[in-house]
Each structure stands twice: as C-alpha cells, then as structure tokens.
mmCIF file of C-alpha atoms and ligand atoms in Angstrom:
data_model
loop_
_atom_site.group_PDB
_atom_site.id
_atom_site.type_symbol
_atom_site.label_atom_id
_atom_site.label_comp_id
_atom_site.label_asym_id
_atom_site.label_seq_id
_atom_site.Cartn_x
_atom_site.Cartn_y
_atom_site.Cartn_z
ATOM 1 C CA UNK A 1 30.503 -1.640 -21.354
ATOM 2 C CA UNK A 2 30.265 -3.092 -24.848
ATOM 3 C CA UNK A 3 27.435 -2.476 -27.242
ATOM 4 C CA UNK A 4 24.425 -2.592 -25.010
ATOM 5 C CA UNK A 5 21.083 -1.833 -26.604
ATOM 6 C CA UNK A 6 18.184 -2.914 -24.426
ATOM 7 C CA UNK A 7 14.764 -1.872 -23.191
ATOM 8 C CA UNK A 8 13.494 -2.302 -19.671
ATOM 9 C CA UNK A 9 9.817 -1.854 -18.756
ATOM 10 C CA UNK A 10 8.752 -1.145 -15.190
ATOM 11 C CA UNK A 11 5.583 -0.272 -13.346
ATOM 12 C CA UNK A 12 5.902 1.559 -10.021
ATOM 13 C CA UNK A 13 3.069 2.818 -7.809
ATOM 14 C CA UNK A 14 2.694 5.960 -5.796
ATOM 15 C CA UNK A 15 2.325 5.777 -2.013
ATOM 16 C CA UNK A 16 0.509 7.681 0.692
ATOM 17 C CA UNK A 17 2.255 8.458 3.980
ATOM 18 C CA UNK A 18 0.541 7.542 7.259
ATOM 19 C CA UNK A 19 3.307 9.176 9.315
ATOM 20 C CA UNK A 20 4.572 12.068 7.210
ATOM 21 C CA UNK A 21 8.103 12.847 6.104
ATOM 22 C CA UNK A 22 8.361 16.610 6.418
ATOM 23 C CA UNK A 23 11.687 18.406 6.424
ATOM 24 C CA UNK A 24 15.005 17.041 5.246
ATOM 25 C CA UNK A 25 18.749 17.002 5.800
ATOM 26 C CA UNK A 26 21.284 16.789 2.988
ATOM 27 C CA UNK A 27 21.268 14.651 0.852
ATOM 28 C CA UNK A 28 17.556 13.906 0.776
ATOM 29 C CA UNK A 29 17.628 12.359 4.265
ATOM 30 C CA UNK A 30 14.399 12.743 6.229
ATOM 31 C CA UNK A 31 14.214 14.819 9.421
ATOM 32 C CA UNK A 32 11.967 12.107 10.865
ATOM 33 C CA UNK A 33 10.977 8.490 10.136
ATOM 34 C CA UNK A 34 7.795 7.805 8.141
ATOM 35 C CA UNK A 35 5.343 4.975 7.412
ATOM 36 C CA UNK A 36 3.404 4.620 4.164
ATOM 37 C CA UNK A 37 0.966 2.488 2.224
ATOM 38 C CA UNK A 38 1.915 1.555 -1.330
ATOM 39 C CA UNK A 39 -0.914 2.018 -3.828
ATOM 40 C CA UNK A 40 -1.988 -0.530 -6.418
ATOM 41 C CA UNK A 41 -3.649 1.195 -9.385
ATOM 42 C CA UNK A 42 -2.014 4.622 -9.318
ATOM 43 C CA UNK A 43 1.218 3.729 -11.076
ATOM 44 C CA UNK A 44 3.900 5.124 -13.346
ATOM 45 C CA UNK A 45 4.618 2.829 -16.280
ATOM 46 C CA UNK A 46 8.052 3.518 -17.687
ATOM 47 C CA UNK A 47 9.835 2.083 -20.746
ATOM 48 C CA UNK A 48 13.532 2.855 -20.744
ATOM 49 C CA UNK A 49 15.682 1.987 -23.737
ATOM 50 C CA UNK A 50 19.383 2.337 -23.048
ATOM 51 C CA UNK A 51 22.353 2.184 -25.328
ATOM 52 C CA UNK A 52 26.080 2.273 -24.764
ATOM 53 C CA UNK A 53 27.746 5.409 -26.093
ATOM 54 C CA UNK A 54 31.252 6.889 -25.794
ATOM 55 C CA UNK A 55 30.186 9.935 -23.784
ATOM 56 C CA UNK A 56 26.772 9.650 -22.170
ATOM 57 C CA UNK A 57 24.227 12.065 -23.549
ATOM 58 C CA UNK A 58 21.705 10.813 -20.969
ATOM 59 C CA UNK A 59 18.172 11.363 -22.233
ATOM 60 C CA UNK A 60 17.931 11.791 -25.983
ATOM 61 C CA UNK A 61 14.214 11.126 -26.208
ATOM 62 C CA UNK A 62 11.514 11.655 -23.580
ATOM 63 C CA UNK A 63 7.747 11.334 -23.670
ATOM 64 C CA UNK A 64 5.386 11.873 -20.734
ATOM 65 C CA UNK A 65 1.863 10.572 -21.373
ATOM 66 C CA UNK A 66 2.732 10.521 -25.135
ATOM 67 C CA UNK A 67 3.795 14.175 -25.127
ATOM 68 C CA UNK A 68 6.987 16.128 -24.751
ATOM 69 C CA UNK A 69 7.338 17.625 -21.261
ATOM 70 C CA UNK A 70 10.313 19.981 -20.891
ATOM 71 C CA UNK A 71 9.775 20.652 -17.183
ATOM 72 C CA UNK A 72 9.826 16.996 -16.186
ATOM 73 C CA UNK A 73 12.649 16.223 -18.638
ATOM 74 C CA UNK A 74 14.822 18.908 -16.959
ATOM 75 C CA UNK A 75 14.111 17.391 -13.548
ATOM 76 C CA UNK A 76 15.110 13.908 -14.768
ATOM 77 C CA UNK A 77 18.288 15.232 -16.386
ATOM 78 C CA UNK A 78 19.236 17.058 -13.211
ATOM 79 C CA UNK A 79 18.623 13.854 -11.273
ATOM 80 C CA UNK A 80 20.743 11.686 -13.600
ATOM 81 C CA UNK A 81 23.516 14.303 -13.502
ATOM 82 C CA UNK A 82 23.469 14.199 -9.706
ATOM 83 C CA UNK A 83 23.977 10.415 -9.826
ATOM 84 C CA UNK A 84 27.161 10.508 -11.929
ATOM 85 C CA UNK A 85 29.433 9.844 -8.975
ATOM 86 C CA UNK A 86 27.504 6.939 -7.488
ATOM 87 C CA UNK A 87 26.535 5.496 -10.888
ATOM 88 C CA UNK A 88 29.669 6.061 -13.043
ATOM 89 C CA UNK A 89 28.288 3.738 -15.750
ATOM 90 C CA UNK A 90 25.791 6.508 -16.621
ATOM 91 C CA UNK A 91 28.648 8.301 -18.450
ATOM 92 C CA UNK A 92 28.466 5.576 -21.079
ATOM 93 C CA UNK A 93 24.730 5.263 -21.546
ATOM 94 C CA UNK A 94 22.106 7.206 -23.393
ATOM 95 C CA UNK A 95 18.417 6.820 -22.623
ATOM 96 C CA UNK A 96 15.137 7.000 -24.411
ATOM 97 C CA UNK A 97 12.281 7.191 -21.865
ATOM 98 C CA UNK A 98 8.530 6.810 -22.267
ATOM 99 C CA UNK A 99 6.420 7.429 -19.189
ATOM 100 C CA UNK A 100 2.730 6.936 -18.650
ATOM 101 C CA UNK A 101 0.865 7.816 -15.439
ATOM 102 C CA UNK A 102 -2.356 5.902 -14.826
ATOM 103 C CA UNK A 103 -3.670 8.710 -12.608
ATOM 104 C CA UNK A 104 -4.177 12.426 -13.200
ATOM 105 C CA UNK A 105 -1.422 14.856 -12.372
ATOM 106 C CA UNK A 106 -2.199 17.086 -9.344
ATOM 107 C CA UNK A 107 -4.825 14.678 -8.043
ATOM 108 C CA UNK A 108 -3.284 14.552 -4.576
ATOM 109 C CA UNK A 109 -1.355 11.412 -5.428
ATOM 110 C CA UNK A 110 2.386 11.924 -5.501
ATOM 111 C CA UNK A 111 3.351 11.521 -9.159
ATOM 112 C CA UNK A 112 6.987 12.246 -8.307
ATOM 113 C CA UNK A 113 7.031 9.270 -5.910
ATOM 114 C CA UNK A 114 5.798 6.989 -8.710
ATOM 115 C CA UNK A 115 8.075 8.514 -11.375
ATOM 116 C CA UNK A 116 11.304 8.535 -9.351
ATOM 117 C CA UNK A 117 10.374 5.143 -7.926
ATOM 118 C CA UNK A 118 10.139 3.865 -11.509
ATOM 119 C CA UNK A 119 13.437 5.454 -12.495
ATOM 120 C CA UNK A 120 15.219 4.120 -9.397
ATOM 121 C CA UNK A 121 13.783 0.664 -9.996
ATOM 122 C CA UNK A 122 14.779 0.747 -13.682
ATOM 123 C CA UNK A 123 18.344 1.877 -12.845
ATOM 124 C CA UNK A 124 18.706 -0.833 -10.187
ATOM 125 C CA UNK A 125 17.594 -3.432 -12.736
ATOM 126 C CA UNK A 126 20.067 -2.057 -15.279
ATOM 127 C CA UNK A 127 22.779 -2.423 -12.605
ATOM 128 C CA UNK A 128 21.717 -6.032 -12.170
ATOM 129 C CA UNK A 129 21.828 -6.621 -15.938
ATOM 130 C CA UNK A 130 25.365 -5.295 -16.157
ATOM 131 C CA UNK A 131 26.342 -7.430 -13.126
ATOM 132 C CA UNK A 132 26.984 -4.603 -10.684
ATOM 133 C CA UNK A 133 24.490 -5.930 -8.126
ATOM 134 C CA UNK A 134 22.678 -9.198 -7.446
ATOM 135 C CA UNK A 135 18.947 -9.850 -7.787
ATOM 136 C CA UNK A 136 18.590 -9.780 -3.980
ATOM 137 C CA UNK A 137 20.037 -6.265 -3.866
ATOM 138 C CA UNK A 138 17.712 -4.740 -6.475
ATOM 139 C CA UNK A 139 14.930 -3.420 -4.231
ATOM 140 C CA UNK A 140 17.206 -1.844 -1.657
ATOM 141 C CA UNK A 141 19.305 -0.200 -4.348
ATOM 142 C CA UNK A 142 16.153 0.950 -6.182
ATOM 143 C CA UNK A 143 14.796 2.556 -3.016
ATOM 144 C CA UNK A 144 18.156 4.232 -2.366
ATOM 145 C CA UNK A 145 18.318 5.646 -5.926
ATOM 146 C CA UNK A 146 14.642 6.668 -5.930
ATOM 147 C CA UNK A 147 15.146 8.560 -2.644
ATOM 148 C CA UNK A 148 17.731 10.787 -4.272
ATOM 149 C CA UNK A 149 15.106 11.920 -6.817
ATOM 150 C CA UNK A 150 12.196 12.407 -4.425
ATOM 151 C CA UNK A 151 12.385 11.359 -0.771
ATOM 152 C CA UNK A 152 8.965 9.726 -0.634
ATOM 153 C CA UNK A 153 9.792 7.714 -3.805
ATOM 154 C CA UNK A 154 12.018 5.518 -1.606
ATOM 155 C CA UNK A 155 8.764 4.056 -0.209
ATOM 156 C CA UNK A 156 7.275 3.079 -3.617
ATOM 157 C CA UNK A 157 9.426 0.016 -4.319
ATOM 158 C CA UNK A 158 7.961 -2.406 -1.780
ATOM 159 C CA UNK A 159 4.454 -2.919 -0.445
ATOM 160 C CA UNK A 160 1.874 -3.020 1.022
ATOM 161 C CA UNK A 161 3.596 -0.858 3.688
ATOM 162 C CA UNK A 162 7.016 0.718 4.020
ATOM 163 C CA UNK A 163 9.033 2.377 6.736
ATOM 164 C CA UNK A 164 11.802 4.864 6.017
ATOM 165 C CA UNK A 165 14.092 6.860 8.295
ATOM 166 C CA UNK A 166 16.327 6.063 11.270
ATOM 167 C CA UNK A 167 14.659 5.289 14.590
ATOM 168 C CA UNK A 168 16.480 4.172 17.719
ATOM 169 C CA UNK A 169 13.953 1.424 18.546
ATOM 170 C CA UNK A 170 13.075 -0.001 15.109
ATOM 171 C CA UNK A 171 15.243 -1.350 12.302
ATOM 172 C CA UNK A 172 14.602 1.409 9.796
ATOM 173 C CA UNK A 173 17.086 3.408 7.678
ATOM 174 C CA UNK A 174 17.607 6.923 6.349
ATOM 175 C CA UNK A 175 19.242 5.588 3.164
ATOM 176 C CA UNK A 176 16.371 3.466 1.852
ATOM 177 C CA UNK A 177 12.899 2.268 2.811
ATOM 178 C CA UNK A 178 12.114 -1.243 4.022
ATOM 179 C CA UNK A 179 9.004 -3.333 3.657
ATOM 180 C CA UNK A 180 7.134 -3.203 6.933
ATOM 181 C CA UNK A 181 6.300 -6.756 8.006
ATOM 182 C CA UNK A 182 4.296 -8.587 10.708
ATOM 183 C CA UNK A 183 1.140 -6.588 10.206
ATOM 184 C CA UNK A 184 -2.222 -7.596 11.644
ATOM 185 C CA UNK A 185 -4.624 -9.424 9.271
ATOM 186 C CA UNK A 186 -7.028 -6.429 9.300
ATOM 187 C CA UNK A 187 -4.303 -4.419 7.537
ATOM 188 C CA UNK A 188 -3.773 -6.989 4.768
ATOM 189 C CA UNK A 189 -6.234 -5.340 2.394
ATOM 190 C CA UNK A 190 -6.776 -1.649 2.983
ATOM 191 C CA UNK A 191 -8.468 0.794 0.638
ATOM 192 C CA UNK A 192 -7.626 4.406 -0.166
ATOM 193 C CA UNK A 193 -10.276 6.535 -1.866
ATOM 194 C CA UNK A 194 -8.861 9.860 -3.008
ATOM 195 C CA UNK A 195 -11.367 12.700 -3.142
ATOM 196 C CA UNK A 196 -10.314 15.257 -5.745
ATOM 197 C CA UNK A 197 -11.263 18.476 -3.977
ATOM 198 C CA UNK A 198 -9.206 20.715 -6.261
ATOM 199 C CA UNK A 199 -7.035 19.788 -9.232
ATOM 200 C CA UNK A 200 -5.091 23.013 -9.552
ATOM 201 C CA UNK A 201 -1.321 22.907 -9.263
ATOM 202 C CA UNK A 202 -0.094 23.480 -5.663
ATOM 203 C CA UNK A 203 0.916 27.054 -4.847
ATOM 204 C CA UNK A 204 4.179 25.849 -3.281
ATOM 205 C CA UNK A 205 6.290 22.785 -4.101
ATOM 206 C CA UNK A 206 7.200 20.022 -1.627
ATOM 207 C CA UNK A 207 10.884 21.028 -1.844
ATOM 208 C CA UNK A 208 10.035 24.571 -0.748
ATOM 209 C CA UNK A 209 7.842 23.171 2.035
ATOM 210 C CA UNK A 210 10.620 20.858 3.288
ATOM 211 C CA UNK A 211 13.006 23.809 3.318
ATOM 212 C CA UNK A 212 10.707 25.853 5.541
ATOM 213 C CA UNK A 213 11.098 23.178 8.240
ATOM 214 C CA UNK A 214 14.786 24.121 8.671
ATOM 215 C CA UNK A 215 14.002 27.226 10.734
ATOM 216 C CA UNK A 216 10.510 26.234 11.807
ATOM 217 C CA UNK A 217 9.604 27.307 15.338
ATOM 218 C CA UNK A 218 8.080 23.841 15.994
ATOM 219 C CA UNK A 219 10.858 21.835 14.294
ATOM 220 C CA UNK A 220 12.119 19.941 17.360
ATOM 221 C CA UNK A 221 8.604 19.321 18.692
ATOM 222 C CA UNK A 222 7.560 17.955 15.304
ATOM 223 C CA UNK A 223 10.570 15.599 15.156
ATOM 224 C CA UNK A 224 9.747 14.339 18.628
ATOM 225 C CA UNK A 225 6.053 13.855 17.786
ATOM 226 C CA UNK A 226 6.800 12.045 14.500
ATOM 227 C CA UNK A 227 9.184 9.624 16.238
ATOM 228 C CA UNK A 228 6.487 8.805 18.787
ATOM 229 C CA UNK A 229 3.757 8.491 16.125
ATOM 230 C CA UNK A 230 6.056 6.222 14.117
ATOM 231 C CA UNK A 231 6.398 3.777 17.020
ATOM 232 C CA UNK A 232 2.716 3.978 17.969
ATOM 233 C CA UNK A 233 1.330 3.521 14.464
ATOM 234 C CA UNK A 234 3.600 0.512 13.909
ATOM 235 C CA UNK A 235 2.329 -0.988 17.134
ATOM 236 C CA UNK A 236 -1.330 -0.357 16.126
ATOM 237 C CA UNK A 237 -0.782 -1.924 12.699
ATOM 238 C CA UNK A 238 0.739 -4.976 14.357
ATOM 239 C CA UNK A 239 -2.024 -5.377 16.936
ATOM 240 C CA UNK A 240 -4.898 -4.410 14.601
ATOM 241 C CA UNK A 241 -5.946 -1.465 16.788
ATOM 242 C CA UNK A 242 -7.781 0.635 14.183
ATOM 243 C CA UNK A 243 -8.862 3.234 16.696
ATOM 244 C CA UNK A 244 -5.315 4.016 17.713
ATOM 245 C CA UNK A 245 -4.188 3.797 14.085
ATOM 246 C CA UNK A 246 -6.889 6.198 12.880
ATOM 247 C CA UNK A 247 -6.165 8.697 15.647
ATOM 248 C CA UNK A 248 -2.499 8.872 14.647
ATOM 249 C CA UNK A 249 -3.320 8.935 10.924
ATOM 250 C CA UNK A 250 -5.539 11.991 11.272
ATOM 251 C CA UNK A 251 -3.206 13.681 13.747
ATOM 252 C CA UNK A 252 -0.355 13.312 11.227
ATOM 253 C CA UNK A 253 -2.444 14.754 8.391
ATOM 254 C CA UNK A 254 -3.436 17.801 10.428
ATOM 255 C CA UNK A 255 0.093 18.262 11.789
ATOM 256 C CA UNK A 256 1.532 18.344 8.255
ATOM 257 C CA UNK A 257 -0.847 21.162 7.380
ATOM 258 C CA UNK A 258 -0.328 22.880 10.742
ATOM 259 C CA UNK A 259 3.409 22.974 9.950
ATOM 260 C CA UNK A 260 2.609 24.679 6.651
ATOM 261 C CA UNK A 261 0.259 27.177 8.272
ATOM 262 C CA UNK A 262 2.820 28.095 10.950
ATOM 263 C CA UNK A 263 5.965 28.291 8.805
ATOM 264 C CA UNK A 264 7.618 31.587 7.820
ATOM 265 C CA UNK A 265 6.193 32.489 5.354
ATOM 266 C CA UNK A 266 3.063 30.541 6.122
ATOM 267 C CA UNK A 267 0.817 28.981 3.535
ATOM 268 C CA UNK A 268 -2.413 27.045 3.353
ATOM 269 C CA UNK A 269 -3.157 24.203 0.930
ATOM 270 C CA UNK A 270 -6.493 23.062 2.383
ATOM 271 C CA UNK A 271 -9.720 24.344 0.800
ATOM 272 C CA UNK A 272 -13.104 24.940 2.464
ATOM 273 C CA UNK A 273 -14.340 21.663 0.935
ATOM 274 C CA UNK A 274 -11.387 19.770 2.467
ATOM 275 C CA UNK A 275 -12.650 20.865 5.920
ATOM 276 C CA UNK A 276 -16.275 20.045 5.093
ATOM 277 C CA UNK A 277 -15.264 16.531 4.080
ATOM 278 C CA UNK A 278 -13.123 16.040 7.211
ATOM 279 C CA UNK A 279 -16.092 16.942 9.422
ATOM 280 C CA UNK A 280 -18.410 14.644 7.486
ATOM 281 C CA UNK A 281 -15.999 11.718 7.869
ATOM 282 C CA UNK A 282 -15.697 12.282 11.640
ATOM 283 C CA UNK A 283 -19.474 12.482 11.999
ATOM 284 C CA UNK A 284 -20.094 9.386 9.859
ATOM 285 C CA UNK A 285 -17.538 7.412 11.862
ATOM 286 C CA UNK A 286 -19.075 8.397 15.187
ATOM 287 C CA UNK A 287 -22.653 7.697 14.086
ATOM 288 C CA UNK A 288 -21.889 4.338 12.497
ATOM 289 C CA UNK A 289 -18.950 3.130 14.602
ATOM 290 C CA UNK A 290 -16.947 2.222 11.491
ATOM 291 C CA UNK A 291 -13.129 2.343 11.091
ATOM 292 C CA UNK A 292 -13.078 4.975 8.357
ATOM 293 C CA UNK A 293 -10.338 7.584 8.678
ATOM 294 C CA UNK A 294 -8.687 10.238 6.543
ATOM 295 C CA UNK A 295 -5.226 11.410 5.694
ATOM 296 C CA UNK A 296 -4.013 14.302 3.537
ATOM 297 C CA UNK A 297 -0.889 14.747 1.440
ATOM 298 C CA UNK A 298 0.626 18.152 0.599
ATOM 299 C CA UNK A 299 -2.527 19.452 -1.084
ATOM 300 C CA UNK A 300 -6.272 19.933 -0.584
ATOM 301 C CA UNK A 301 -7.382 16.406 -1.584
ATOM 302 C CA UNK A 302 -8.508 13.916 1.035
ATOM 303 C CA UNK A 303 -7.521 10.239 1.210
ATOM 304 C CA UNK A 304 -10.053 8.002 2.959
ATOM 305 C CA UNK A 305 -8.513 4.899 4.502
ATOM 306 C CA UNK A 306 -10.437 1.814 5.697
ATOM 307 C CA UNK A 307 -10.265 -2.003 5.703
ATOM 308 C CA UNK A 308 -11.636 -3.584 2.517
ATOM 309 C CA UNK A 309 -14.413 -5.397 4.381
ATOM 310 C CA UNK A 310 -16.102 -2.049 5.046
ATOM 311 C CA UNK A 311 -16.035 -1.005 1.381
ATOM 312 C CA UNK A 312 -19.789 -1.195 0.809
ATOM 313 C CA UNK A 313 -20.638 1.177 3.637
ATOM 314 C CA UNK A 314 -17.680 3.451 2.945
ATOM 315 C CA UNK A 315 -18.172 3.739 -0.797
ATOM 316 C CA UNK A 316 -21.896 4.293 -0.474
ATOM 317 C CA UNK A 317 -21.169 7.125 1.972
ATOM 318 C CA UNK A 318 -18.525 8.607 -0.340
ATOM 319 C CA UNK A 319 -20.830 8.490 -3.348
ATOM 320 C CA UNK A 320 -23.919 9.876 -1.672
ATOM 321 C CA UNK A 321 -22.420 12.341 0.798
ATOM 322 C CA UNK A 322 -18.901 13.297 -0.205
ATOM 323 C CA UNK A 323 -18.723 13.313 -4.001
ATOM 324 C CA UNK A 324 -20.592 16.629 -4.118
ATOM 325 C CA UNK A 325 -17.560 18.290 -2.446
ATOM 326 C CA UNK A 326 -15.221 16.969 -5.153
ATOM 327 C CA UNK A 327 -14.264 18.846 -8.295
ATOM 328 C CA UNK A 328 -16.649 17.537 -10.963
ATOM 329 C CA UNK A 329 -17.695 14.821 -8.473
ATOM 330 C CA UNK A 330 -14.374 13.031 -9.020
ATOM 331 C CA UNK A 331 -12.697 10.518 -6.761
ATOM 332 C CA UNK A 332 -10.268 7.641 -7.331
ATOM 333 C CA UNK A 333 -10.678 4.240 -5.693
ATOM 334 C CA UNK A 334 -7.441 2.427 -4.923
ATOM 335 C CA UNK A 335 -6.060 -0.031 -2.387
ATOM 336 C CA UNK A 336 -2.761 -1.297 -1.072
ATOM 337 C CA UNK A 337 -0.389 -2.998 -3.498
ATOM 338 C CA UNK A 338 2.899 -4.843 -3.589
ATOM 339 C CA UNK A 339 5.226 -2.252 -5.141
ATOM 340 C CA UNK A 340 7.400 -1.996 -8.239
ATOM 341 C CA UNK A 341 7.677 -4.728 -10.860
ATOM 342 C CA UNK A 342 9.120 -5.442 -14.275
ATOM 343 C CA UNK A 343 6.407 -5.646 -16.902
ATOM 344 C CA UNK A 344 8.321 -7.396 -19.663
HETATM 345 O O1 PMV B 401 9.007 13.184 -1.742
HETATM 346 P P1 PMV B 401 8.877 14.644 -1.558
HETATM 347 O O2 PMV B 401 10.191 15.301 -1.394
HETATM 348 O O3 PMV B 401 8.040 15.253 -2.648
HETATM 349 O O4 PMV B 401 8.096 14.920 -0.182
HETATM 350 C C1 PMV B 401 6.787 14.541 0.009
HETATM 351 C C2 PMV B 401 6.374 14.695 1.426
HETATM 352 C C3 PMV B 401 4.910 14.379 1.711
HETATM 353 O O5 PMV B 401 4.286 13.807 0.591
HETATM 354 C C4 PMV B 401 4.168 15.653 2.057
HETATM 355 C C5 PMV B 401 4.789 13.440 2.901
HETATM 356 C C6 PMV B 401 5.278 12.027 2.678
HETATM 357 O O6 PMV B 401 5.843 11.465 3.598
HETATM 358 O O7 PMV B 401 5.032 11.476 1.587
#
C-alpha cells in the first residue's frame, strides 16, 4: 500500500431489535435469529483519517463527542487488534478517529451498535478504496465487520428492517445481517419514541448478560421461542397484521428481561416507572383500539412503536400521560431509516 492519506466520513444509525438477540456462540455468532428496525436520527457520525505507515500503530488520535475517551478508545483498539488476521492491511495503516453521537449515551439506544456499525462501514469502504472488494460487496462486508465489534451492530448497515442469524426456513445468516424486504405498506414508515426512564449506566453489560445465557436453565426453550417468533413476526410484517406483530414485540421485550431475572446470578434492569409505563400503554391501546406497542432493550427505557399515521394520537398520549414517568420528562422521537451512508 503506497502513501495513502485519506479521510472517510460515515453516518450510521442505531437499531432496536423486535426479536431479540440474546446469548452468543464464538465468534460473536447469535444463539438465535433476530429482527430489527434501523433508526433514522439516532446516529453515530464518524470521520476516519487513515494513513499508510510501515508498522500500523492503529489509532493515534481519538475523540468521542469532542473529548478524549480512554474506555471507548481501548474497546476500539481491542477490536482492531482482533481484526488483524481477516484485515491484514490494518498492519500498514494508522487512524485518526472523530466520533459524534447525535443521541445521549445510556438513553436506551444502543450506542455500540451505531459506533461499531460506523467503524465496520468505514472499514468496508476503505477496503473498496484499496480495491479489495467491489461496491456491491460493501454492505455485506460492513455488516460482517460490525458484527465482530458488537453483534447487534451487524443490523445497523441496512434499513428500514434487518434480519440476522441462521434460520432453517428463511434466508438469513449468522455472519452478517440482511435487509428484510417485502414488507407490508403499513410498515413502510414506523415511529419509535424512546422514553428515558433512567439515564444511569446499566449495572451489567450486554457481554456479561449474553454470557449468562450459556448455562441458563431456559436456554433451549428461549432458542426455540425466538426461532418461532422470528418466523411469526416476519409473517406479520409481510401481511400487515399489527396485532400479531405487537403481541410478539411485547412478548420478546418481556422475555429478554425474564431471561435476566432468571439467570444465575439474576439481575433486574427494569425500574418501577418502566412497569407503570407498560401498563399505561396496554390500557391506552385497549381503550382506543390503536396499534401502539412497546419494546425494551437491555435497560429500563421503553421504546414505543407505531405506524406514522397514528403519530398525533400517540404523541399526544406520550406527552400528556407518559412524560411524567421519564427522567426530567425526557423522550426521543425517532422513526425507521435506511441505514449507513457516506457523508462526504
Ligand atoms: O450487540 P450487543 O452484543 O451489545 O447485544 C445487544 C443485545 C440486545 O440489544 C439486548 C438485543 C438486540 O438484539 O439488539
């Protein structure tokens, strides 16, 4: 590689799982297939300058939201080190990375999915620039590389929906996520309002949570259930059956937390206000017969999912009846997006 000195700018969103990935096999393969919605406004913007050097020093400059961040830098360095075998060209590059998140850290939106999605997408584009892959291969390669940093990041490259993980009936892969196509028109524009119930850092990381699935008493039952939910949610998103979709969505959210509560050791990430909000949503849906459902990531914050044409009713309800359960009344309004892009 001769005298390269370039900058690549990418923007990559986070995503929220409808069917959850929980538990993994080496190397960052999911125990079960998952389905997700790619967000639009909650993105990681990343500028990566890369230079050819004799012996790669990897990251020689790193800023996260305009500040040094040793913890995240260490995680990125560990990630790049782990890629040396599959990306030998890294030995001859050094990087300067500037990262900006458009959403608050610990807001219940996976920042690692957006950050590793951005890094995977940037690396895949670098591979295209140095003629290792073609333009058509970029997204698949990006998803593959992102997965090795954070499993769910594999699903941040394409949008509005992705599937990831082997399934015997559907063309879906463990190695990388695929855009999920042939959806019903009522799923073309879907909103996600994230209620910030508690902004404190989680008491246990996702990696520790995944690990607890290895010896979980309900491991096999969970794998079986997720495979069935995967098929059923895909079918509901193709037929436009919001009732079936919502039932699975909420069942998946509660199952994720049930797995946490029944692991050894057990732990609980939901807060009293998370439960209050869940009950309010169920009641509002029953009283008004509206397709407004919730999901939850690995934390106490609640994602409210509904078709855009119900936004007036939904957002009025959120503002008047749910915002009081949020920390400082905060919530983030987002909707489905198309995935990673170059911004330069
Ligand atoms: O990507 P990881 O390894 O941080 O795992 C995240 C798993 C969940 O967010 C809890 C569920 C999912 O499928 O995104």
